[in-house]
Each structure stands twice: as C-alpha cells, then as structure tokens.
Coordinates of C-alpha atoms in Angstrom, one line a residue:
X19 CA -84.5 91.9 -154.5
X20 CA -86.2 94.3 -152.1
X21 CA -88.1 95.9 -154.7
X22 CA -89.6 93.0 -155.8
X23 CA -90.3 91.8 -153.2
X24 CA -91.9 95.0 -152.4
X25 CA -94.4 94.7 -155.5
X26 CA -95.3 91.6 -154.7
X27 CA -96.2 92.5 -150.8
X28 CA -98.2 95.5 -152.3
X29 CA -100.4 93.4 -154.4
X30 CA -100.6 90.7 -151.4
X31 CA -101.8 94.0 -149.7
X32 CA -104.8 94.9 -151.7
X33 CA -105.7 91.0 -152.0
X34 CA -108.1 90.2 -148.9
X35 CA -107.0 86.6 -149.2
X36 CA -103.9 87.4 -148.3
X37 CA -104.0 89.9 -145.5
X38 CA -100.6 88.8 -143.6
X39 CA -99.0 90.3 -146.0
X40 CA -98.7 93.1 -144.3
X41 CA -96.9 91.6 -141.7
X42 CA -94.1 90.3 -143.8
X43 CA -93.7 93.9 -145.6
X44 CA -93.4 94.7 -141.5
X45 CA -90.2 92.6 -141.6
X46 CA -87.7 93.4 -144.5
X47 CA -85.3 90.3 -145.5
X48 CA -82.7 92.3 -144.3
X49 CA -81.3 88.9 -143.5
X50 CA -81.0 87.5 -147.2
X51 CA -78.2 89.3 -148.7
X52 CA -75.2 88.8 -151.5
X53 CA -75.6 85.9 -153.7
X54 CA -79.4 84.8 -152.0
X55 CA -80.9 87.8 -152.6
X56 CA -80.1 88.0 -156.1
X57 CA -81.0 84.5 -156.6
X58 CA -84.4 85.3 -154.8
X59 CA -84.9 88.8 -156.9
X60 CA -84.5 86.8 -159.6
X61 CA -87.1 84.4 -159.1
X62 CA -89.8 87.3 -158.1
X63 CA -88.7 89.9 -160.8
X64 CA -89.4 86.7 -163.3
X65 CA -92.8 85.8 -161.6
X66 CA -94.6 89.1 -160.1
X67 CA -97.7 88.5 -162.1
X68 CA -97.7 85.2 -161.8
X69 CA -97.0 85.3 -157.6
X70 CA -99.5 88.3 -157.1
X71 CA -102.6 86.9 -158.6
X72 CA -105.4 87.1 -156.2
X73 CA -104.9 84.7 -153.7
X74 CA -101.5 83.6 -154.0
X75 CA -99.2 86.5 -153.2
X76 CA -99.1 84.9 -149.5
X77 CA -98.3 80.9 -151.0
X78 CA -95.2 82.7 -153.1
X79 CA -93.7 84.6 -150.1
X80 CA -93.7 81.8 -147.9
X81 CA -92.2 79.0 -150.1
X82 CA -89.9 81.9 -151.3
X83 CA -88.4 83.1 -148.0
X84 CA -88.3 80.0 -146.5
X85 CA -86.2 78.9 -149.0
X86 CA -84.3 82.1 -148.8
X87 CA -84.1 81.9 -145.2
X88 CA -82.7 77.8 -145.2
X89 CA -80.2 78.9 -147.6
X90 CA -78.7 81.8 -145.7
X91 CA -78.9 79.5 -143.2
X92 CA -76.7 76.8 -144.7
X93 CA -73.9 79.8 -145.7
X94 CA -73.7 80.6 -142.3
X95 CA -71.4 78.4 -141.3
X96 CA -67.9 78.6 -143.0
X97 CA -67.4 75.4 -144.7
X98 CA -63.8 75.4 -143.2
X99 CA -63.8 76.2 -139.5
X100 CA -60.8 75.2 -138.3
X101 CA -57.9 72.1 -137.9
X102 CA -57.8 69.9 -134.9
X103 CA -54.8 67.0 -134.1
X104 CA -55.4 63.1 -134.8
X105 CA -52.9 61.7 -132.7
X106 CA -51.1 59.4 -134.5
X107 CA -51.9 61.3 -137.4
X108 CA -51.4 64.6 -137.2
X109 CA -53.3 67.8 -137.9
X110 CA -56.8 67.4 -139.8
X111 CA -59.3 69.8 -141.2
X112 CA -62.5 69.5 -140.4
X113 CA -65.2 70.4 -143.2
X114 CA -68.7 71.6 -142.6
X115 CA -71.7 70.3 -144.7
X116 CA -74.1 73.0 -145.7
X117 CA -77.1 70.9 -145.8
X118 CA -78.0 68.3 -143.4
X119 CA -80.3 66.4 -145.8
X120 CA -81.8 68.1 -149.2
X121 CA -83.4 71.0 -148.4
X122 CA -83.0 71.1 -144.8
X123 CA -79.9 74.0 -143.9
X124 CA -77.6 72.4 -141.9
X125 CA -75.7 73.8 -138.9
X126 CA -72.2 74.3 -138.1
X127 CA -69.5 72.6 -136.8
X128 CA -66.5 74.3 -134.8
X129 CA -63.4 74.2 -133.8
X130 CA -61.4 75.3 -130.6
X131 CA -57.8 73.6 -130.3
X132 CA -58.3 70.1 -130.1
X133 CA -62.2 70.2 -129.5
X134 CA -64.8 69.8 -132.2
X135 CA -68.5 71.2 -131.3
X136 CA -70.9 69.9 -133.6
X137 CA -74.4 72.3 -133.6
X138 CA -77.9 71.0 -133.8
X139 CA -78.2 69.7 -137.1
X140 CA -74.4 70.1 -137.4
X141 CA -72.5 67.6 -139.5
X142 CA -68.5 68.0 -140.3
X143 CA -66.5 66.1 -141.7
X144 CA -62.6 65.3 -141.2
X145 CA -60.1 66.0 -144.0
X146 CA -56.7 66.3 -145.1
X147 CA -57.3 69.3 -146.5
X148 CA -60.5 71.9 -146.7
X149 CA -61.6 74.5 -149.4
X150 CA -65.3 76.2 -149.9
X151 CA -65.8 73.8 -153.1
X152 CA -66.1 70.4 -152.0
X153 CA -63.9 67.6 -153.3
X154 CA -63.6 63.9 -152.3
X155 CA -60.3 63.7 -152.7
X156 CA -59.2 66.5 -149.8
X157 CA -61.3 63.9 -147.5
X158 CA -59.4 61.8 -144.6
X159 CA -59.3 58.2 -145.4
X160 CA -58.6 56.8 -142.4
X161 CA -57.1 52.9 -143.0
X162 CA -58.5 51.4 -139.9
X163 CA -57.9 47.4 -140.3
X164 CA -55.8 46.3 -137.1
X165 CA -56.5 50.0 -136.0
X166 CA -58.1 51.9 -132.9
X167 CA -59.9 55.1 -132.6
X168 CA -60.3 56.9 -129.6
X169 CA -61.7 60.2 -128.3
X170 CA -63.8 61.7 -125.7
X171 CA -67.2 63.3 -125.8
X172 CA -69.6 64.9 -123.7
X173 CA -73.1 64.3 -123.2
X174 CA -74.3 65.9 -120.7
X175 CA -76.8 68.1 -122.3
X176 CA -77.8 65.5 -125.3
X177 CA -81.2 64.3 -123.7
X178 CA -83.9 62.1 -125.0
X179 CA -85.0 63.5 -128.6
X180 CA -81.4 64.1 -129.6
X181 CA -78.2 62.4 -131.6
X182 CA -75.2 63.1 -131.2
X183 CA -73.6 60.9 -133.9
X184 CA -69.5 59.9 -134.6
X185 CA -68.9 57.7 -137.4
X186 CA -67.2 56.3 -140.4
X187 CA -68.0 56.0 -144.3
X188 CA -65.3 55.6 -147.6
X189 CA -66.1 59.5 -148.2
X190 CA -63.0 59.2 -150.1
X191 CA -63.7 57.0 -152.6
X192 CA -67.4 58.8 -153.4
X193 CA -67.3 60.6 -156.7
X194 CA -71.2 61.2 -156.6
X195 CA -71.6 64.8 -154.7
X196 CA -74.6 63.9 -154.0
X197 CA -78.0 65.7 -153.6
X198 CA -75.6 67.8 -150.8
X199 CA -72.9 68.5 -153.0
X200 CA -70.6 68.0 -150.3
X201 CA -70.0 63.9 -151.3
X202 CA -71.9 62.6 -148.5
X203 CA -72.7 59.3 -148.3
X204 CA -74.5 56.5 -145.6
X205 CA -76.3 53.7 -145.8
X206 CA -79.6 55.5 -144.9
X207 CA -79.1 57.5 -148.6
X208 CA -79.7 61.0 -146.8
X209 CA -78.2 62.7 -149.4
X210 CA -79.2 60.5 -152.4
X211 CA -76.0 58.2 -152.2
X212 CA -75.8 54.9 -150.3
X213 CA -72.4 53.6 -149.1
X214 CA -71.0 51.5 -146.2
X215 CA -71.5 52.8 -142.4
X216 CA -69.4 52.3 -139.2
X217 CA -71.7 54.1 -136.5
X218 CA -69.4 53.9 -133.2
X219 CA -72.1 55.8 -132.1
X220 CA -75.1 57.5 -132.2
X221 CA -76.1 58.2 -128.7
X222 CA -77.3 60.5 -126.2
X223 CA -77.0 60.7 -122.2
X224 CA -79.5 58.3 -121.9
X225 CA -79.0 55.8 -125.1
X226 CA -76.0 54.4 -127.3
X227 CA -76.2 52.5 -130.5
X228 CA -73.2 51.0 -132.1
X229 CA -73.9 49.8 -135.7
X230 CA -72.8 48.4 -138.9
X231 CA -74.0 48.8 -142.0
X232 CA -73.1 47.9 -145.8
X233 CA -74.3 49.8 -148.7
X234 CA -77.4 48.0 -149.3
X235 CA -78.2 47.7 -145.1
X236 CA -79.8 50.4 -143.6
X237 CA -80.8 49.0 -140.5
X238 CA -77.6 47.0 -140.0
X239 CA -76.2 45.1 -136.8
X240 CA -75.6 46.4 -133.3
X241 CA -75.5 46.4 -130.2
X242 CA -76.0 48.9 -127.6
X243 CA -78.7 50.1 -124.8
X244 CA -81.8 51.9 -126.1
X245 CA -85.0 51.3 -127.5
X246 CA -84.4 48.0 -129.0
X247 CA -80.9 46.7 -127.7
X248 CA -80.3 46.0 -123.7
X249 CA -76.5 45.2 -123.6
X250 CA -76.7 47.5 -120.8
X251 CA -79.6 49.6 -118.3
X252 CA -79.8 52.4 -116.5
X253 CA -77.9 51.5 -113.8
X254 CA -73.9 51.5 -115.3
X255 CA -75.1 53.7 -118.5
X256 CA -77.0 56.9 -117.8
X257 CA -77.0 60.2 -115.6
X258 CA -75.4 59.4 -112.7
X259 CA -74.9 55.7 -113.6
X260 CA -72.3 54.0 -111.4
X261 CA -69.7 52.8 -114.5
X262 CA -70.9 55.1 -117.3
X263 CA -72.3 58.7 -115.8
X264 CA -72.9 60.3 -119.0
X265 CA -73.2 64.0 -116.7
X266 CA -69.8 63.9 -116.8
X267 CA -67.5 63.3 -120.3
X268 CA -66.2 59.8 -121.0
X269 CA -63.7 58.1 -123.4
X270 CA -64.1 55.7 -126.4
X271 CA -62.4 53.8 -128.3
X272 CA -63.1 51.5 -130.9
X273 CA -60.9 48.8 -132.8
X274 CA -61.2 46.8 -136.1
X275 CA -59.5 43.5 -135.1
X276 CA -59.1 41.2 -138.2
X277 CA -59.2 37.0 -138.2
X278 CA -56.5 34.5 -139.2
X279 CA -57.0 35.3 -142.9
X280 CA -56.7 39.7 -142.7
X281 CA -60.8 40.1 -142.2
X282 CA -62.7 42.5 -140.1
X283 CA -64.1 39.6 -137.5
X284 CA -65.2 42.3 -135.4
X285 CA -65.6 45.8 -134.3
X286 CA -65.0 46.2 -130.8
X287 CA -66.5 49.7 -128.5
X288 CA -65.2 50.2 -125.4
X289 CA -66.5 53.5 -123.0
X290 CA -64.2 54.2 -119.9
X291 CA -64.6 57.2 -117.6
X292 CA -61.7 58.4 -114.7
X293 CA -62.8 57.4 -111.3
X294 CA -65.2 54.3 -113.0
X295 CA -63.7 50.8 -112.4
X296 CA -66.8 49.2 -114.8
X297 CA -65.9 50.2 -118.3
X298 CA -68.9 49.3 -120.6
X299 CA -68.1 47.3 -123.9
X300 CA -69.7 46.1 -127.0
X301 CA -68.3 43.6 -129.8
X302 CA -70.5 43.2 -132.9
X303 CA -69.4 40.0 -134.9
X304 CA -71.0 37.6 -137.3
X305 CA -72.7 40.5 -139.4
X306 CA -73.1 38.9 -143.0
X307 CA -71.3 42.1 -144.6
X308 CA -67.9 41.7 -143.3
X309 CA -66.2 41.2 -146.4
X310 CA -67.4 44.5 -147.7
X311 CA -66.5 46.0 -144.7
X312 CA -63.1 44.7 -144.8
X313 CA -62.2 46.2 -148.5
X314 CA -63.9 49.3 -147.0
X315 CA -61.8 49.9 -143.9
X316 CA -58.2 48.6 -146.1
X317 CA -59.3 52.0 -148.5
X318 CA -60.1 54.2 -146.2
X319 CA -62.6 56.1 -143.9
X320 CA -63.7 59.2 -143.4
X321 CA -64.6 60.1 -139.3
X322 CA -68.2 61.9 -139.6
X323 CA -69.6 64.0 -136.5
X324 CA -72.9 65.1 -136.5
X325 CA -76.1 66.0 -134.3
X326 CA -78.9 66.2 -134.9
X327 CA -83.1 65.7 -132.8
X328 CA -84.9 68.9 -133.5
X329 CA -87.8 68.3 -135.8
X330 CA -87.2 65.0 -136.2
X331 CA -87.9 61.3 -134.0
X332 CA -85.1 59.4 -131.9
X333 CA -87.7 56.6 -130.5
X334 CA -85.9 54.2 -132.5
X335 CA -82.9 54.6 -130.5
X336 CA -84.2 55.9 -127.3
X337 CA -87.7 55.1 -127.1
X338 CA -89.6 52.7 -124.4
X339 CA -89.8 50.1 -127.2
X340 CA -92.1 47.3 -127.3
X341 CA -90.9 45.9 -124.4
X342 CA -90.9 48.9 -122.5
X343 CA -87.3 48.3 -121.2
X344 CA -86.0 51.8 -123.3
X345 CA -84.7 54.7 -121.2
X346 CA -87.2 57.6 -122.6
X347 CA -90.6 58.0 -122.2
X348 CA -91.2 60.9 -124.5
X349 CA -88.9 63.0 -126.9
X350 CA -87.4 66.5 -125.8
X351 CA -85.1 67.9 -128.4
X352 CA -86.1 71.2 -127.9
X353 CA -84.2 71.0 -124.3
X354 CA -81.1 69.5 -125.5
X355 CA -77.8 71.6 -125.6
X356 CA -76.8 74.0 -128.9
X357 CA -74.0 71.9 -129.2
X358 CA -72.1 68.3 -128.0
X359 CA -68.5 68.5 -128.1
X360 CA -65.9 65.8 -129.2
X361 CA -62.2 65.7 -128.3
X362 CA -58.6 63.7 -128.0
X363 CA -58.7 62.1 -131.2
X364 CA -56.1 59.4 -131.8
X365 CA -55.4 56.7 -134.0
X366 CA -52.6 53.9 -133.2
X367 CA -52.6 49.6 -134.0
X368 CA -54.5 47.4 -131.7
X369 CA -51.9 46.8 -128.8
X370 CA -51.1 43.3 -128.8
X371 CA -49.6 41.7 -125.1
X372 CA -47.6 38.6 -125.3
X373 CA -48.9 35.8 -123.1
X374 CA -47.8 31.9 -121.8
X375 CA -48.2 29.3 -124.1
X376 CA -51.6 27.7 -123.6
X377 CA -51.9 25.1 -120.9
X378 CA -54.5 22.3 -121.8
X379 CA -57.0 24.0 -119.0
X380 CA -56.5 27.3 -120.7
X381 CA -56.7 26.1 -124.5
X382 CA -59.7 24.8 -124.0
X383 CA -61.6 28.0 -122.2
X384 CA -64.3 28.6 -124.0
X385 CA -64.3 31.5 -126.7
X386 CA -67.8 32.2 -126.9
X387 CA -69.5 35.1 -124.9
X388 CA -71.0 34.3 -121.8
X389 CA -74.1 36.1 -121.1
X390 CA -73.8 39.6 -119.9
X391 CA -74.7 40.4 -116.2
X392 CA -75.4 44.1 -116.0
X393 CA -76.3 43.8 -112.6
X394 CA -73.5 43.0 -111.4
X395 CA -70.9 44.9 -113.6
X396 CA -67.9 43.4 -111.4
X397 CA -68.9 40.0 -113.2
X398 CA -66.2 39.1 -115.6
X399 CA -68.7 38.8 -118.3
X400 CA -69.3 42.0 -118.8
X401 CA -65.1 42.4 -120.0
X402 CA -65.0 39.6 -122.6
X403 CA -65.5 41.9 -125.0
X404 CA -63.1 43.9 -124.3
X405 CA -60.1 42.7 -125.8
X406 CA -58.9 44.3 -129.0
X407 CA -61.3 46.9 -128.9
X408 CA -59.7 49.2 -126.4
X409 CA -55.6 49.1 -125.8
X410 CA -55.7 52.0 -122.7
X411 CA -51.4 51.6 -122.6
X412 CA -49.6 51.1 -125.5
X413 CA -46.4 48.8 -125.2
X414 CA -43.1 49.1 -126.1
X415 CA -42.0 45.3 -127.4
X416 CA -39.4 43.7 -126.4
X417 CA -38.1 40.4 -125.7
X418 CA -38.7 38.4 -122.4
X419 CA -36.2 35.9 -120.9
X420 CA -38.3 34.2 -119.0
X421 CA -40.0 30.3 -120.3
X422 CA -43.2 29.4 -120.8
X423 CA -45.4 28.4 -117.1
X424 CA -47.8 26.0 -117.3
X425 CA -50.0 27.8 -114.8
X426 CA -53.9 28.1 -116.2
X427 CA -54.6 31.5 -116.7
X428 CA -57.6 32.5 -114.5
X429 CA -58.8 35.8 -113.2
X430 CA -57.0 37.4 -110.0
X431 CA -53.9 35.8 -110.6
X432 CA -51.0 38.3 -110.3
X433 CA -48.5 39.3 -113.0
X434 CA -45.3 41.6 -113.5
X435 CA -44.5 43.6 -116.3
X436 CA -42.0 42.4 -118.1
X437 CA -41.6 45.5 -120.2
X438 CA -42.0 49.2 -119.8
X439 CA -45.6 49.9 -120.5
X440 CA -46.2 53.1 -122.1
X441 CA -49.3 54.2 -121.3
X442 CA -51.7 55.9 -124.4
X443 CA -55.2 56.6 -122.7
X444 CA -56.5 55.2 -119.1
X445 CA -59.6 56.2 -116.9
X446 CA -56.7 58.4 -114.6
X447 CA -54.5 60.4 -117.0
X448 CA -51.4 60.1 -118.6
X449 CA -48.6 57.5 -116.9
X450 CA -45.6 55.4 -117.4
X451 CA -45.2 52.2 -116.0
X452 CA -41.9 50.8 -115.2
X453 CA -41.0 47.5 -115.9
X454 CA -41.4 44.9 -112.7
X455 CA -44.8 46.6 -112.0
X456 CA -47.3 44.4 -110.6
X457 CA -50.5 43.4 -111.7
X458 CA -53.7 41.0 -111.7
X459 CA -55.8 39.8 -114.7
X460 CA -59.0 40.9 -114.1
X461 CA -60.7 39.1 -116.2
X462 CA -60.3 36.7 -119.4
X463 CA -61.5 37.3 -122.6
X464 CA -62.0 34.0 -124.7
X465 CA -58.9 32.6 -125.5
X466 CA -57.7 36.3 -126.6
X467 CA -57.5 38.9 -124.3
X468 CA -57.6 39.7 -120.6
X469 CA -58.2 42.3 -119.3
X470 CA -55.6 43.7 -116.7
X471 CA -54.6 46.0 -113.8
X472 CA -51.4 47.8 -113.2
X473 CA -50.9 50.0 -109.9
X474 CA -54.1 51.5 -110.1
X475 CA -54.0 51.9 -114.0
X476 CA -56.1 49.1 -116.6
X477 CA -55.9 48.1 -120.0
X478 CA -57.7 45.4 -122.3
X479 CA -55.3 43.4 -124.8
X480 CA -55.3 40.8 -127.9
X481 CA -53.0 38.2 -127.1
X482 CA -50.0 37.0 -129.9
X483 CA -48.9 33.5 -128.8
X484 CA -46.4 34.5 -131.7
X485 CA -44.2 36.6 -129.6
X486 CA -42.0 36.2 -126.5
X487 CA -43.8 36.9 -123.3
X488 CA -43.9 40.6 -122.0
X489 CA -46.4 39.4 -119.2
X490 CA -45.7 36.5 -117.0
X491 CA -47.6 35.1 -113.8
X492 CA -45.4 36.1 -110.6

C-alpha cells in the first residue's frame, strides 16, 4: 500500500498542478492499516497510470484517503462494546453501527455498567445477542403494546446544533441489511430502507421532539417544544428551567396504552426530574397510522440510541422557526459534548390503579384535553396527559373491601392506599409505601387517570373500573 501510494505521490511531485503533494508524502497513512490498506493498495497498484496523469495525482489521493480514512474510521469502534441490564428484561447487548449513513463513518457507542454513551455520530443498537457480522435476528424486539419504557439521560452538554436521539423501529423483522449492512431501518430511509419509527425523542438541552412515524411518513406526528411544536417554553424545559432543568439529568418514560379493541390509541412521554414537582408530558393520538403501528409494536421493537449535529442542520428541531418562538438562534455542534449518556433502562406493563365507580358528575368529565397552560405549570392541564404514559410506583393488586362512594372525584381530595405500593421509579429514589398511606389526587386526567401524591412521592395511573378499588377517598 505504502509503495503505491508512494509512486503515485512522486509523479504528483513532478506535476506542477499538483504541488500539495508533497505535503501528503509529508504525512504517511500510517493510520490505514490491515484489511484498509490492502483494499487501498489495491485500488492504486491497479490505477497508478491512470491516477498520476498530469493533473490528477492530487484528485486520486484525496477521494482515496478520504475514503480510507472514513473507513478506518468506522472499524474503530468494536461492533460489540459491551452488555447493559433492561429491567424487566434482563441483560442486553448493545451493537454498534459502523456507518452512520452511506458513506459517512459512524462513531461509537459504549458501555460502562448500566450506562450507554452514544459518540457524535454514534448510533447502537440493543440486542439479544451481538457478533462482528450483523444479523437481524440477534436484534431485541421489544413487544411494547400495554408496555412502558423508562430511562434517564443527560443533556447537559447536547446544545443547539446537536441530537441526541432514543427510539424504536421493528429492526427485527428487517431482512434488507441495507446500504449499512447493519439492517438499519427508519422512516427517513437513511440507510436505503424505510420502516416504522417511534422517536421518544430526539432532543437536546434546549429542544425535544416526540414523533411517530409509519413506513411511508417521514415527517410524522408529534409533539414537543422546538422549532415548530410549543407544548412547552423555556421556562419549565431548558437550562435551568424550573420543572425540566436539562443541566442536570432527568427521567423518561414512555407507554403504549391500547383502546377498548387492543390498538395503540396513544403513545404517552412523560419527563420527571428529583427535586421537580412539574413533570412535563406529551400524548400523541389521532395519528392516521395507528394500525400499523399497532402490528409493529405486538412484533417487536428494537430501542435505537444515537447522536448526531456535526456537519449536519438541527433548525428543524431547534431553530427560531417561522414564528420565532424556537429556543436557538443559530447552530453550534462543534461545542456540544463528545458524548450524551443514557441509563436505567426498564421495561414493565402500564400500572393500572383501581378507582370508585363513576358518579354521574364524574362520568361525565370531559375526556378531551384542555388547553395546556405552560405558564403556570401547577395548572392541572398540564397533567392530563399523563396517565398511562408514566406509572412512577408499580402496585402490587389486591383486593379492597371497601364499597363504591359516590363522592365526584375532583383534584385535592385526599385518598389512602388501600394496598402496598411498590414503588418502580419516582423524582426521589427508590421507596416502599405501606398500605394506609395518605394521599391527594392532584389532578384528573379525562375520565382515565389521575395523577396522585403519596407522602412526598407521585405517580400517574390508567384507571380499570374492572377491578376492586386499591384507592379510595378518606
């Protein structure tokens, strides 16, 4: 490899058109080694007549070690770089891509106990298994219907310009390896293969998007704060924000909540942070794909982290927008961190809280959302979308003696736990609450969920009139 390359720099060196030249024969490509440089040898020992005609020695050199150079680039990274824990899973592999898009090297992904750290223009993906050749099949596939995912991330460093992406698409069931050769798929066809798209989110310290997408959608639906969506502002989502300070790391957790008939009607995000009393919550419903959505979540997803800014534009996300309400004036990926890290994956059914049967007043609440206030996060109508996205304590079921009240349900009225109330994830670290512990609905959502408050510790909650009632007004 060397000495070809070597003949070609000499003839580059007596071409006066191509006089840097000499400053690449100043630089061996010590880098490029192995299996690259015999692939590049290859190429020049083929071509040095062709690549040292006058004029074009400097053309061939640059196309050829930049090629080189994004390869090596690519095999940096093991494909393999560790296992992490799903909770309520168990141990999964995570799986590095080698390229980020064709012909663009991507970086790595890393593992450190129960932390993934996803590089600039990182992108891993979670398996049941992991090997240096790629194969669907070792993929997780994740069946989410009636399910919640939660983990925690931190954005502190990801600034305007950059992504730092967690989401879900039926690797599994792709037997196209694409123009990646990993068996990447998205709706956007980054690779060269479209498929169904779950983006939880895509986000930085100043902008979230939450989106779905079918196979043939690549802008999808969503909802979020950023260049185009105002769910929230600056004030409860940002640096230093008062319910969201993304300086600091916070949880999500996001639920797939099914209709009367077993479809997706919904898929609900919920971000919660210790010391925060505002959690911040989106529920994106109606989207005319659901159906697809459904059959893809019943087979099987696989969780996808990437990030990604440099060299590319997030003004679609993050921008000012035409409205100028966005949260970034200009891009600057070249300040963002080397790496955003994810952690405290786990997987576990929407917690479902028996409630009263419905009193005429109650019954006829109205189920729609009311408009969200975001200045004034204590408003109840930033919560209604809260229920069955997040379930921060997971209950143990049992059966309640006590009959049904006829007392409306209404916010700040008091309840006791009629159960013990194991809790899964809060905003204050792990608990048990004992049954008899006090509480007070802090806020209804429709007629299927409420939000509520135990000793310090709160939790959001689809209601089953089905079941005997675990919480009852005091």
């Amino acid at each position: 490899f060397r000495s070809s390359l070597r003949l070609c720099i000499q003839a580059g060196q007596r071409d006066r058109a191509c006089p840097r030249a000499r400053f690449v024969s100043s630089n061996p490509p010590g880098m490029i080694s192995g299996a690259l440089a015999s692939h590049a040898g290859a190429m020049l020992a083929q071509a040095p007549g062709r690549c040292c005609r006058p004029g074009a020695c400097l053309k061939f050199l640059a196309a050829c070690l930049l090629y080189c150079g994004r390869l090596a680039l690519a095999q940096s990274a093991p494909v393999c770089p560790g296992t992490t824990s799903l909770s309520g899973y168990g141990p999964v592999s995570l799986v590095n891509a080698k390229w980020n898009k064709e012909n663009d090297a991507a970086g790595g992904v890393h593992v450190t106990g129960n932390t993934v750290d996803a590089g600039m223009k990182g992108r891993g993906y979670f398996g049941d298994s992991c090997s240096d050749n790629y194969d669907s099949a070792g993929y997780l596939g994740l069946k989410l219907l009636g399910q919640q995912l939660s983990y925690t991330v931190n954005l502190a460093g990801v600034g305007c310009g950059c992504n730092a992406a967690l989401y879900l698409t039926p690797m599994q069931q792709n037997k196209d390896p694409s123009s990646c050769g990993d068996y990447y798929c998205d709706a956007a066809k980054v690779c060269g293969v479209a498929c169904a798209e779950l983006d939880i989110q895509e986000a930085n310290n100043r902008a979230w998007y939450s989106t779905l997408h079918t196979s043939t959608d690549p802008l999808g639906a969503g909802s979020g704060y950023g260049s185009r969506r105002h769910d929230w502002n600056a004030s409860v989502y940002g640096p230093g924000a008062r319910c969201i300070d993304t300086s600091k790391p916070f949880d999500v957790t996001v639920a797939f909540p099914t209709d009367a008939s077993g479809q997706l009607s919904a898929m609900e995000v919920t971000l919660m942070q210790a010391g925060s009393t505002c959690p911040l919550a989106l529920r994106i419903q109606g989207y005319g794909g659901m159906s697809e959505l459904t059959e893809v979540l019943q087979q099987g997803v696989t969780p996808i982290i990437s990030y990604w800014g440099v060299g590319e534009t997030m003004l679609w996300m993050d921008g000012r927008g035409e409205d100028g309400k966005g949260p970034c004036e200009k891009e600057a990926a070249e300040t963002c961190a080397a790496s955003v890290s994810f952690s405290a994956f786990s997987v576990a059914p929407i917690p479902f809280v028996a409630m009263p049967s419905p009193s005429p007043a109650y019954a006829t609440a109205p189920t729609a959302p009311p408009t969200t206030n975001t200045s004034n996060i204590s408003n109840s109508s930033l919560f209604w979308v809260a229920a069955m996205s997040v379930g921060l304590l997971a209950m143990a079921m049992g059966l309640g003696s006590l009959p049904p009240v006829s007392q409306p349900l209404e916010e700040g009225l008091e309840v006791t736990l009629r159960n013990q109330l194991v809790k899964n994830r809060s905003c204050l670290g792990r608990s048990k609450l004992s049954m008899g512990t006090r509480g007070r609905i802090l806020s209804l959502l429709g007629a299927r969920g409420a939000v509520v408050e135990f000793d310090g510790h709160w939790g959001t909650f689809e209601l089953s009139r089905e079941e005997t009632h675990e919480l009852m007004p005091v």
